[in-house]
C-alpha positions as MATLAB code, in Angstrom:
seq = 'MWKWMLAAVIFMPAIEIFGFSYVAEQVGGMNTLLLTLLTSAIGVAMMRFEGRKAMEDAKLKADSGMMPGESMAVGLCIFIGGILLIIPGFVTDIVGFTMLFPITRPIYRILLLKWMKKNIKNGKITIFKR';
ca = [
     -38.430  -15.782   -1.770;
     -41.601  -14.481   -3.409;
     -43.265  -14.133   -0.019;
     -40.474  -11.829    1.153;
     -40.696   -9.759   -2.004;
     -44.469   -9.442   -1.683;
     -44.125   -8.408    1.953;
     -41.497   -5.821    0.991;
     -43.706   -4.397   -1.752;
     -46.607   -4.081    0.682;
     -44.882   -2.977    3.890;
     -41.920   -0.881    2.710;
     -44.029    1.941    1.237;
     -46.052    2.083    4.460;
     -42.879    2.249    6.563;
     -41.386    4.912    4.285;
     -44.565    7.030    4.418;
     -44.508    6.809    8.207;
     -40.827    7.830    8.167;
     -41.533   10.790    5.893;
     -44.393   12.010    8.042;
     -42.348   11.627   11.232;
     -39.364   13.511    9.837;
     -41.649   16.179    8.331;
     -43.216   16.733   11.767;
     -39.756   17.108   13.316;
     -37.984   19.329   10.763;
     -40.703   20.583    8.413;
     -41.903   19.552    4.987;
     -39.457   21.544    2.862;
     -36.472   20.420    4.937;
     -37.655   16.818    4.585;
     -37.777   17.189    0.803;
     -34.321   18.791    0.736;
     -32.948   16.057    2.996;
     -34.334   13.416    0.646;
     -32.718   15.091   -2.375;
     -29.443   15.481   -0.477;
     -29.283   11.801    0.469;
     -29.929   10.860   -3.156;
     -27.100   13.110   -4.365;
     -24.718   11.780   -1.705;
     -25.721    8.240   -2.644;
     -24.890    8.770   -6.311;
     -21.526   10.333   -5.439;
     -20.610    7.576   -2.961;
     -21.741    4.869   -5.369;
     -19.479    6.271   -8.088;
     -16.465    6.652   -5.768;
     -16.759    3.330   -3.932;
     -17.820    1.492   -7.087;
     -14.754    2.684   -8.944;
     -12.524    1.399   -6.126;
     -14.296   -1.985   -6.121;
     -13.980   -2.345   -9.903;
     -10.267   -1.507   -9.787;
      -9.749   -4.109   -7.053;
     -11.655   -6.738   -9.038;
      -9.631   -5.943  -12.161;
      -6.349   -6.237  -10.245;
      -7.368   -9.609   -8.836;
      -8.528  -10.878  -12.219;
      -5.314   -9.684  -13.912;
      -3.224  -11.501  -11.316;
      -5.120  -14.741  -11.956;
      -7.151  -14.708   -8.734;
     -10.923  -15.068   -8.582;
     -12.463  -11.630   -7.909;
     -15.502  -13.119   -6.152;
     -15.213  -11.088   -2.970;
     -14.556   -7.896   -4.917;
     -17.595   -8.584   -7.070;
     -19.707   -9.094   -3.942;
     -18.445   -5.750   -2.635;
     -19.354   -4.168   -5.976;
     -22.838   -5.654   -5.803;
     -23.280   -4.310   -2.261;
     -22.202   -0.864   -3.462;
     -24.608   -1.008   -6.392;
     -27.568   -2.094   -4.245;
     -26.684    0.501   -1.589;
     -26.567    3.237   -4.213;
     -29.926    2.214   -5.648;
     -31.433    2.241   -2.145;
     -30.099    5.767   -1.616;
     -31.584    6.978   -4.881;
     -35.018    5.587   -3.945;
     -36.837    8.202   -1.836;
     -37.232    7.148    1.774;
     -35.373    7.262    5.037;
     -35.383    3.539    5.869;
     -33.932    2.664    2.465;
     -31.403    5.497    2.949;
     -30.218    4.032    6.250;
     -29.767    0.578    4.718;
     -28.157    2.103    1.608;
     -25.631    4.121    3.610;
     -24.666    1.081    5.675;
     -24.099   -0.847    2.431;
     -21.854    1.893    1.050;
     -19.696    2.591    4.110;
     -16.596    0.366    4.118;
     -16.915   -0.187    7.885;
     -20.408   -1.733    7.763;
     -20.300   -3.226    4.252;
     -18.690   -6.551    5.348;
     -21.926   -7.484    7.142;
     -23.833   -7.386    3.871;
     -20.974   -8.938    1.906;
     -20.896  -11.951    4.248;
     -24.674  -12.366    4.031;
     -24.577  -12.047    0.237;
     -21.775  -14.601   -0.106;
     -23.616  -17.056    2.181;
     -26.782  -16.631    0.124;
     -24.854  -17.116   -3.123;
     -23.046  -20.237   -1.870;
     -26.327  -21.742   -0.687;
     -28.031  -21.087   -4.015;
     -25.056  -22.356   -6.023;
     -25.069  -25.542   -3.930;
     -28.828  -25.986   -4.476;
     -28.463  -25.393   -8.216;
     -30.433  -22.150   -8.301;
     -27.387  -20.185   -9.494;
     -25.131  -21.500  -12.245;
     -21.646  -20.171  -12.933;
     -20.214  -20.519  -16.423;
     -16.462  -20.314  -16.969;
     -14.883  -19.338  -20.281;
];
């Protein structure tokens, strides 16, 4: 896990700088800056809208006595996607948008649930019930 995080810390800024320079060459520096600010604003708005829907769904499931695990995974995907959109960069924006759109979000939700189940089984994640 730490190896992946170290690789991300080293390579992601380099990829984002390359993306910025490429887009700046194509559309100009000021347009690139405005595009970056626009994606951040859209990300915040989408995160609020989609997050509110996910929280309402989780609350409904919890009130009816069902486990809101899937709804919580959707909420986590929305949160991570929103954070990625707020971070400046076009690669993180692409991943963030795909995490926020309901059509592509199930891909991340399935991967997140698999990761969580694996780590719960291995004892790396503990769930406490009240």
